[in-house]
Amino acid sequence: MKLHEKILTHYLSCTSPVDKEGYLNKKKNRNDTYHRRWFVLKANLLFYQERPADRHLLGVIVLEGCAVQHSETDGHFTFSLVFGPGLKTYRFAAVDRQGQESWVKALHSASHCYLSMLVKDLARQYEEAKQQQSLGESHPSVSALKLPTNSFLFATTQQTAVVREGRSFSASTLLQAPSIPAKAVAKKSPKLWTRRHAHVTPLNGPAPLYGEWPLVGFDPLEDFSTLHDYYGQEVKKVREDWLKSRQKEEDHTEQDLIDLG
Amino acid sequence: MRFNEKELVLLSRQPSERAAELGMRGPKKGDVVKKRLVKLVVNFLFYFRTDEEEPIGALLLEQCRVEREDSQTFSIAFLDEAERKYVFECDTEEQCAEWIDSIIKASYEFMRKNLIYYRTEIHRLTGKDPLEQYGISDEARFQVSNGRPLPTVPFLVAL
């Protein structure tokens, strides 16, 4: 697939605000080494190059559908962008805790989906505030908003101990997307996924901690079988190992303990 | 330039509010109109050959100008090159208008402006910063730029 690079580089160099920039160490997956790169975060795009003044961009990461996780590895202030099973994981190391937290926070709120949800939420708060205003209330409440009647929250459970990386699925709600015209859905490809659940922050609860943001595009219902298979690999492996060790034991026991000649 | 292609292709297969078969013509002289499945996902416009799973290409919808060319045709110009436009032919006037509207509203920058506007207004009306509850009040991306007072933006449409 062709990504029209000039459009991206043009966007990078234009006057719209840069959301964050700075040096980070980026891990090369193959050989576990880190390279220092200059990163520029703009909208839902994370650009990187060798140095700030470089005209040549090394690459860009489109930040949709990934979870941001931070971890402490050997005293390094690491964090990663995890796209999911079968997809990329980008690993970074910041120089200090402050850098790590600041980047995690910035990347956390970078996706288009996140912004979209936020804008919708604020639009509603705005309408309510205006109404309150016109009603002449002295203490309009902004918190504890009622959800629209045609959406509902799933209380999804934390992932089991198999996933201990802080990736969890927060509450989700049905998107109020207008339906795609039947013409486009019926015969045309690419194959469109069935209507998915978008994951939204719980409106009445506290903001989820870093690293716990819902993976956009992950539908717990549709992807459960994928998840099941993926984590099932681990179980399979454990089981195989166990069977092997049992085999060894059995081999042992097949030899007579006492040599009866 | 490297990019996360697999993930972007996956993104292109997400459900979209705006996807249709349109006639699409590239910006170069000599480019002809071709039938393409055009799909808007987040701030990208993906285009596919009919019945293909992977898009041919992806256009980032930032810093671009969308224009009505005629009753059923719109264009998108990038790189401030007004003459180099991608042209899209729709089936109806209504469809054309809807596409233009969707593309404009899909831009991240457009959404950011909306957000800042609502944030400021809510704060003005209620005395509270609505971003506090999400712990993102001090994120650079949500700040009013340069402390300039926000203009009343006519293009902000009720969502």
Coordinates of C-alpha atoms in Angstrom, one line a residue:
Chain A
M1 CA 0.0 0.0 0.0
K2 CA 1.3 3.4 -0.9
L3 CA 1.4 6.0 1.8
H4 CA 1.7 9.4 0.2
E5 CA 4.8 10.5 2.0
K6 CA 4.9 14.0 0.7
I7 CA 1.6 14.8 2.3
L8 CA 2.9 13.6 5.6
T9 CA 6.1 15.5 5.5
H10 CA 4.3 18.6 4.4
Y11 CA 2.0 18.2 7.4
L12 CA 4.9 17.8 9.6
S13 CA 6.6 20.9 8.5
C14 CA 3.6 23.2 8.4
T15 CA 2.5 25.6 11.1
S16 CA 0.1 23.4 13.0
P17 CA 1.2 22.7 16.5
V18 CA 3.7 20.0 17.4
D19 CA 2.3 18.1 20.3
K20 CA 5.6 16.8 21.6
E21 CA 9.1 16.4 20.4
G22 CA 12.4 15.2 21.8
Y23 CA 15.0 12.5 21.8
L24 CA 14.1 8.9 22.7
N25 CA 15.9 5.7 22.4
K26 CA 14.1 3.3 20.0
K27 CA 14.7 -0.3 20.2
K28 CA 15.6 -2.2 17.1
N29 CA 13.7 -5.5 17.5
R30 CA 16.2 -7.7 15.9
N31 CA 19.2 -7.1 18.0
D32 CA 18.0 -5.6 21.2
T33 CA 20.0 -2.4 20.7
Y34 CA 18.6 1.1 21.2
H35 CA 19.2 3.9 18.7
R36 CA 18.7 7.5 19.7
R37 CA 16.2 9.2 17.5
W38 CA 14.5 12.6 17.4
F39 CA 10.7 12.1 17.6
V40 CA 8.0 14.5 16.7
L41 CA 4.4 13.8 17.7
K42 CA 1.8 15.6 15.7
A43 CA -1.8 14.7 15.8
N44 CA -2.0 10.9 15.6
L45 CA 1.4 10.6 13.9
L46 CA 4.8 9.9 15.5
F47 CA 7.6 10.9 13.2
Y48 CA 11.2 10.1 13.8
Q49 CA 14.6 11.1 12.3
E50 CA 18.2 11.0 13.5
R51 CA 18.5 14.6 14.5
P52 CA 16.1 17.6 14.7
A53 CA 17.6 19.4 11.8
D54 CA 17.6 16.5 9.5
R55 CA 15.5 16.8 6.3
H56 CA 15.4 13.1 5.9
L57 CA 12.6 11.4 7.9
L58 CA 13.4 7.9 8.9
G59 CA 9.9 6.9 9.6
V60 CA 6.4 7.5 10.9
I61 CA 4.1 5.5 13.2
V62 CA 0.4 6.0 12.7
L63 CA -1.0 5.9 16.2
E64 CA -4.4 4.2 15.8
G65 CA -5.3 1.0 17.5
C66 CA -2.4 0.8 19.8
A67 CA -2.0 0.7 23.6
V68 CA 0.7 2.6 25.4
Q69 CA 2.3 0.7 28.2
H70 CA 5.1 1.7 30.5
S71 CA 7.4 -0.6 32.3
E72 CA 10.6 -0.5 34.2
T73 CA 13.3 -2.7 32.6
D74 CA 16.7 -2.9 34.2
G75 CA 16.4 0.7 35.5
H76 CA 15.6 2.0 32.0
F77 CA 12.6 4.1 31.6
T78 CA 10.9 2.1 29.0
F79 CA 7.5 2.2 27.4
S80 CA 6.0 0.6 24.3
L81 CA 3.3 1.0 21.7
V82 CA 1.5 -2.3 21.4
F83 CA -0.7 -2.9 18.4
G84 CA -1.9 -6.3 19.3
P85 CA -1.4 -10.0 18.5
G86 CA 0.4 -10.5 15.2
L87 CA 1.1 -6.8 15.0
K88 CA 4.0 -4.5 15.9
T89 CA 5.3 -3.5 19.2
Y90 CA 7.5 -0.4 19.3
R91 CA 9.8 -0.2 22.3
F92 CA 11.3 3.0 23.6
A93 CA 13.4 4.1 26.5
A94 CA 13.4 7.6 27.9
V95 CA 16.3 9.2 29.7
D96 CA 14.5 9.6 33.0
R97 CA 11.2 9.0 34.7
Q98 CA 9.9 12.5 33.8
G99 CA 10.5 11.9 30.1
Q100 CA 8.9 8.5 30.3
E101 CA 5.8 9.7 31.9
S102 CA 5.5 12.7 29.7
W103 CA 5.7 10.7 26.6
V104 CA 3.4 8.0 27.8
K105 CA 0.8 10.6 28.6
A106 CA 1.2 12.4 25.3
L107 CA 1.0 9.2 23.2
H108 CA -1.9 8.0 25.3
S109 CA -4.2 10.8 24.1
A110 CA -2.8 11.0 20.6
S111 CA -5.2 8.9 18.5
H112 CA -7.9 10.3 16.3
C113 CA -10.4 7.9 18.0
Y114 CA -9.5 9.3 21.4
L115 CA -9.9 12.9 20.2
S116 CA -13.2 12.0 18.5
M117 CA -14.7 10.5 21.6
L118 CA -13.4 13.5 23.7
V119 CA -15.0 16.0 21.3
K120 CA -18.3 14.2 21.3
D121 CA -18.3 14.1 25.1
L122 CA -17.4 17.8 25.3
A123 CA -20.0 18.7 22.8
R124 CA -22.6 17.1 25.0
Q125 CA -21.3 18.8 28.1
Y126 CA -21.4 22.1 26.2
E127 CA -25.0 21.6 25.3
E128 CA -25.9 20.7 28.8
A129 CA -24.0 23.7 30.2
K130 CA -25.8 26.0 27.8
Q131 CA -29.2 24.5 28.9
Q132 CA -28.3 24.9 32.5
Q133 CA -27.3 28.4 31.8
S134 CA -30.6 29.3 30.2
L135 CA -32.4 27.6 33.1
G136 CA -30.6 30.0 35.3
E137 CA -29.2 27.4 37.6
S138 CA -26.6 28.6 40.0
H139 CA -24.6 25.4 40.2
P140 CA -24.7 23.6 36.9
S141 CA -23.3 20.1 37.3
V142 CA -20.9 19.0 34.7
S143 CA -20.1 15.7 36.2
A144 CA -22.3 12.7 36.5
L145 CA -23.7 13.1 33.1
K146 CA -26.3 10.8 31.9
L147 CA -25.4 8.7 29.0
P148 CA -27.4 8.8 25.8
T149 CA -30.2 6.2 26.0
N150 CA -29.0 4.2 23.0
S151 CA -25.6 3.4 24.4
F152 CA -24.6 1.2 27.3
L153 CA -21.5 0.4 29.2
F154 CA -20.0 -3.0 29.3
A155 CA -18.3 -3.6 32.6
T156 CA -15.4 -5.6 31.1
T157 CA -13.3 -7.5 33.5
Q158 CA -9.6 -7.2 33.9
Q159 CA -7.6 -9.6 31.9
T160 CA -6.6 -12.7 33.7
A161 CA -3.1 -13.3 35.1
V162 CA -2.0 -14.4 31.7
V163 CA -1.7 -10.8 30.7
R164 CA 0.2 -9.0 33.3
E165 CA 1.3 -6.1 31.2
G166 CA -1.4 -3.6 32.3
R167 CA -3.3 -4.0 29.1
S168 CA -7.0 -4.1 30.1
F169 CA -10.2 -3.4 28.4
S170 CA -12.1 -0.6 30.0
A171 CA -15.8 -0.1 29.6
S172 CA -17.0 0.1 26.1
T173 CA -20.1 1.5 24.4
L174 CA -21.8 1.2 21.1
L175 CA -20.8 3.8 18.6
Q176 CA -23.6 5.8 17.2
A177 CA -22.2 5.5 13.7
P178 CA -24.6 6.1 10.9
S179 CA -25.0 2.9 8.9
I180 CA -23.0 2.4 5.8
P181 CA -25.1 2.4 2.6
A182 CA -26.2 -1.1 1.8
K183 CA -24.7 -0.8 -1.6
A184 CA -21.3 -0.4 -0.2
V185 CA -21.6 -3.2 2.3
A186 CA -23.4 -5.9 0.3
K187 CA -21.0 -6.7 -2.5
K188 CA -18.0 -4.6 -2.3
S189 CA -14.8 -5.4 -0.6
P190 CA -12.7 -4.9 1.2
K191 CA -14.5 -7.0 3.7
L192 CA -15.9 -4.6 6.3
W193 CA -15.9 -5.9 9.8
T194 CA -19.3 -6.2 11.4
R195 CA -20.3 -3.2 13.4
R196 CA -17.8 -3.0 16.2
H197 CA -18.0 -1.7 19.6
A198 CA -15.9 1.4 20.2
H199 CA -14.2 1.6 23.5
V200 CA -14.9 4.7 25.4
T201 CA -13.8 5.9 28.8
P202 CA -16.3 5.4 31.5
L203 CA -17.9 8.8 31.8
N204 CA -18.7 8.7 35.4
G205 CA -15.6 7.0 36.6
P206 CA -12.0 8.2 37.0
A207 CA -9.8 8.2 33.9
P208 CA -8.1 4.9 33.5
L209 CA -4.4 4.7 34.4
Y210 CA -1.8 5.0 31.7
G211 CA -1.5 1.8 29.8
E212 CA -5.0 0.8 30.5
W213 CA -6.6 2.6 27.7
P214 CA -8.8 0.4 25.6
L215 CA -7.4 -0.9 22.4
V216 CA -9.3 0.9 19.8
G217 CA -10.6 -1.5 17.2
F218 CA -10.6 -4.4 19.6
D219 CA -14.0 -5.7 19.9
P220 CA -14.2 -8.0 22.8
L221 CA -17.0 -10.0 21.3
E222 CA -15.5 -10.4 17.8
D223 CA -11.9 -10.7 18.9
F224 CA -12.4 -12.9 21.8
S225 CA -11.7 -16.0 19.7
T226 CA -8.6 -14.3 18.4
L227 CA -7.6 -13.5 22.0
H228 CA -8.5 -16.9 23.1
D229 CA -6.3 -18.4 20.4
Y230 CA -3.5 -16.1 21.1
Y231 CA -3.3 -16.6 24.8
G232 CA -4.2 -20.2 24.2
Q233 CA -0.8 -20.5 22.6
E234 CA 0.8 -19.9 26.0
V235 CA -1.4 -22.5 27.6
K236 CA -0.6 -24.9 24.8
K237 CA 3.1 -24.4 25.3
V238 CA 2.8 -24.9 29.0
R239 CA 0.9 -28.0 28.5
E240 CA 3.4 -29.3 26.0
D241 CA 6.2 -28.7 28.4
W242 CA 4.3 -30.4 31.1
L243 CA 3.6 -33.4 28.9
K244 CA 7.3 -33.6 28.0
S245 CA 8.3 -33.6 31.6
R246 CA 5.7 -36.2 32.3
Q247 CA 7.2 -38.2 29.4
K248 CA 10.6 -38.0 31.0
E249 CA 9.1 -39.2 34.2
E250 CA 7.4 -42.1 32.5
D251 CA 10.6 -43.0 30.8
H252 CA 12.2 -43.1 34.1
T253 CA 9.4 -45.2 35.6
E254 CA 9.5 -47.6 32.7
Q255 CA 13.0 -48.6 33.6
D256 CA 12.6 -51.0 36.5
L257 CA 13.7 -49.5 39.7
I258 CA 15.2 -52.8 40.5
D259 CA 17.0 -54.6 37.8
L260 CA 15.3 -58.0 37.8
G261 CA 17.7 -59.3 35.3
Chain B
M1 CA 10.3 6.4 4.9
R2 CA 9.3 3.5 7.1
F3 CA 5.8 3.2 8.4
N4 CA 3.6 0.6 10.2
E5 CA 2.0 -0.6 7.0
K6 CA 0.3 -3.8 8.3
E7 CA -1.3 -1.8 11.0
L8 CA -2.4 0.9 8.6
V9 CA -3.9 -1.7 6.3
L10 CA -5.8 -3.1 9.2
L11 CA -7.0 0.4 10.0
S12 CA -8.3 0.6 6.5
R13 CA -10.5 -2.4 7.1
Q14 CA -12.2 -0.8 10.1
P15 CA -15.9 0.1 9.7
S16 CA -16.2 3.5 8.1
E17 CA -18.9 6.1 8.1
R18 CA -18.0 7.0 4.6
A19 CA -17.2 4.4 2.1
A20 CA -18.4 4.2 -1.5
E21 CA -17.4 3.5 -5.1
L22 CA -16.4 6.7 -6.7
G23 CA -14.6 7.8 -9.9
M24 CA -11.2 8.9 -8.9
R25 CA -8.6 10.7 -10.9
G26 CA -5.1 11.4 -9.8
P27 CA -3.4 14.8 -9.8
K28 CA -0.9 14.3 -12.6
K29 CA -1.5 15.4 -16.2
G30 CA -2.7 12.4 -18.1
D31 CA -4.3 10.7 -15.1
V32 CA -7.7 9.3 -16.0
V33 CA -10.8 8.5 -13.9
K34 CA -10.8 5.1 -12.4
K35 CA -13.5 3.4 -10.4
R36 CA -12.2 3.0 -6.9
L37 CA -13.7 2.0 -3.5
V38 CA -12.9 5.1 -1.5
K39 CA -13.0 4.8 2.3
L40 CA -12.6 7.4 5.0
V41 CA -11.2 6.1 8.2
V42 CA -10.0 8.5 10.9
N43 CA -8.1 11.2 9.0
F44 CA -7.0 9.0 6.2
L45 CA -8.7 8.5 2.8
F46 CA -8.0 4.9 1.6
Y47 CA -8.7 3.9 -1.9
F48 CA -9.0 0.3 -3.2
R49 CA -9.5 -1.4 -6.5
T50 CA -12.9 -3.0 -6.3
D51 CA -12.8 -6.4 -4.7
E52 CA -9.3 -6.1 -3.4
E53 CA -8.5 -6.5 0.3
E54 CA -5.6 -4.2 0.5
P55 CA -5.8 -0.5 -0.4
I56 CA -3.8 0.9 -3.2
G57 CA -3.0 3.9 -1.2
A58 CA -3.7 6.2 1.7
L59 CA -4.0 10.0 1.7
L60 CA -3.6 11.9 4.9
L61 CA -6.4 14.4 5.2
E62 CA -4.5 17.2 6.9
Q63 CA -3.5 20.5 5.5
C64 CA -5.6 19.9 2.4
R65 CA -8.3 21.8 0.6
V66 CA -11.5 20.2 -0.3
E67 CA -13.5 21.9 -3.0
R68 CA -16.7 21.4 -5.0
E69 CA -15.8 21.1 -8.7
D70 CA -19.3 20.7 -10.0
S71 CA -22.6 19.3 -8.8
Q72 CA -21.4 15.8 -8.4
T73 CA -17.6 16.2 -8.2
F74 CA -15.3 17.3 -5.5
S75 CA -11.5 17.6 -5.3
I76 CA -8.8 17.5 -2.7
A77 CA -5.6 19.5 -3.1
F78 CA -2.5 18.8 -1.1
L79 CA 0.8 20.4 -0.5
D80 CA -0.7 23.9 -1.1
E81 CA -0.5 23.0 -4.8
A82 CA -3.9 24.2 -5.9
E83 CA -3.5 22.8 -9.4
R84 CA -2.5 19.3 -8.2
K85 CA -5.8 17.8 -7.2
Y86 CA -7.3 14.5 -6.7
V87 CA -10.7 14.5 -8.2
F88 CA -13.7 12.4 -7.1
E89 CA -16.9 11.8 -9.0
C90 CA -20.0 10.9 -7.1
D91 CA -23.3 9.5 -8.1
T92 CA -25.5 12.3 -6.8
E93 CA -25.2 15.9 -5.6
E94 CA -26.2 14.8 -2.1
Q95 CA -23.5 12.2 -2.0
C96 CA -20.9 14.7 -3.1
A97 CA -22.0 17.2 -0.4
E98 CA -21.8 14.5 2.2
W99 CA -18.3 13.5 1.2
I100 CA -17.0 17.0 1.4
D101 CA -18.6 17.5 4.8
S102 CA -17.2 14.2 6.1
I103 CA -13.7 14.9 4.8
I104 CA -13.5 18.3 6.4
K105 CA -14.7 17.0 9.7
A106 CA -12.4 14.1 9.7
S107 CA -9.3 16.2 9.9
Y108 CA -7.5 16.0 13.2
E109 CA -6.8 19.7 13.2
F110 CA -10.5 20.5 12.7
M111 CA -11.4 18.3 15.6
R112 CA -8.8 19.9 17.8
K113 CA -10.2 23.3 17.1
N114 CA -13.6 22.0 18.1
L115 CA -12.3 20.6 21.3
I116 CA -10.6 23.8 22.3
Y117 CA -13.7 25.7 21.5
Y118 CA -15.9 23.5 23.7
R119 CA -13.3 23.4 26.4
T120 CA -13.2 27.1 26.6
E121 CA -16.9 27.5 26.4
I122 CA -17.6 24.9 29.1
H123 CA -15.1 26.6 31.3
R124 CA -16.7 29.9 30.7
L125 CA -20.2 28.6 31.4
T126 CA -19.5 26.4 34.4
G127 CA -16.2 27.5 35.8
K128 CA -14.8 24.0 35.4
D129 CA -12.3 22.6 33.0
P130 CA -13.9 19.6 31.4
L131 CA -10.6 18.0 30.8
E132 CA -9.7 17.7 34.4
Q133 CA -11.8 14.6 34.9
Y134 CA -9.6 12.9 32.4
G135 CA -6.4 14.1 33.7
I136 CA -5.4 15.7 30.5
S137 CA -5.7 19.4 31.3
D138 CA -2.1 20.2 30.7
E139 CA -1.5 18.2 27.6
A140 CA 0.0 20.5 24.9
R141 CA -2.4 19.3 22.2
F142 CA -5.5 20.6 24.0
Q143 CA -4.2 24.1 24.8
V144 CA -5.6 27.2 23.3
S145 CA -2.8 28.3 21.0
N146 CA -0.8 31.4 21.8
G147 CA -3.4 32.6 24.3
R148 CA -5.3 34.2 21.5
P149 CA -9.0 34.5 22.3
L150 CA -10.9 32.0 20.3
P151 CA -12.8 33.4 17.3
T152 CA -16.4 32.4 16.8
V153 CA -15.7 29.8 14.2
P154 CA -18.4 29.6 11.6
F155 CA -17.3 26.3 10.4
L156 CA -17.9 24.6 13.7
V157 CA -21.0 22.4 13.1
A158 CA -23.1 20.9 15.8
L159 CA -21.9 17.3 16.1

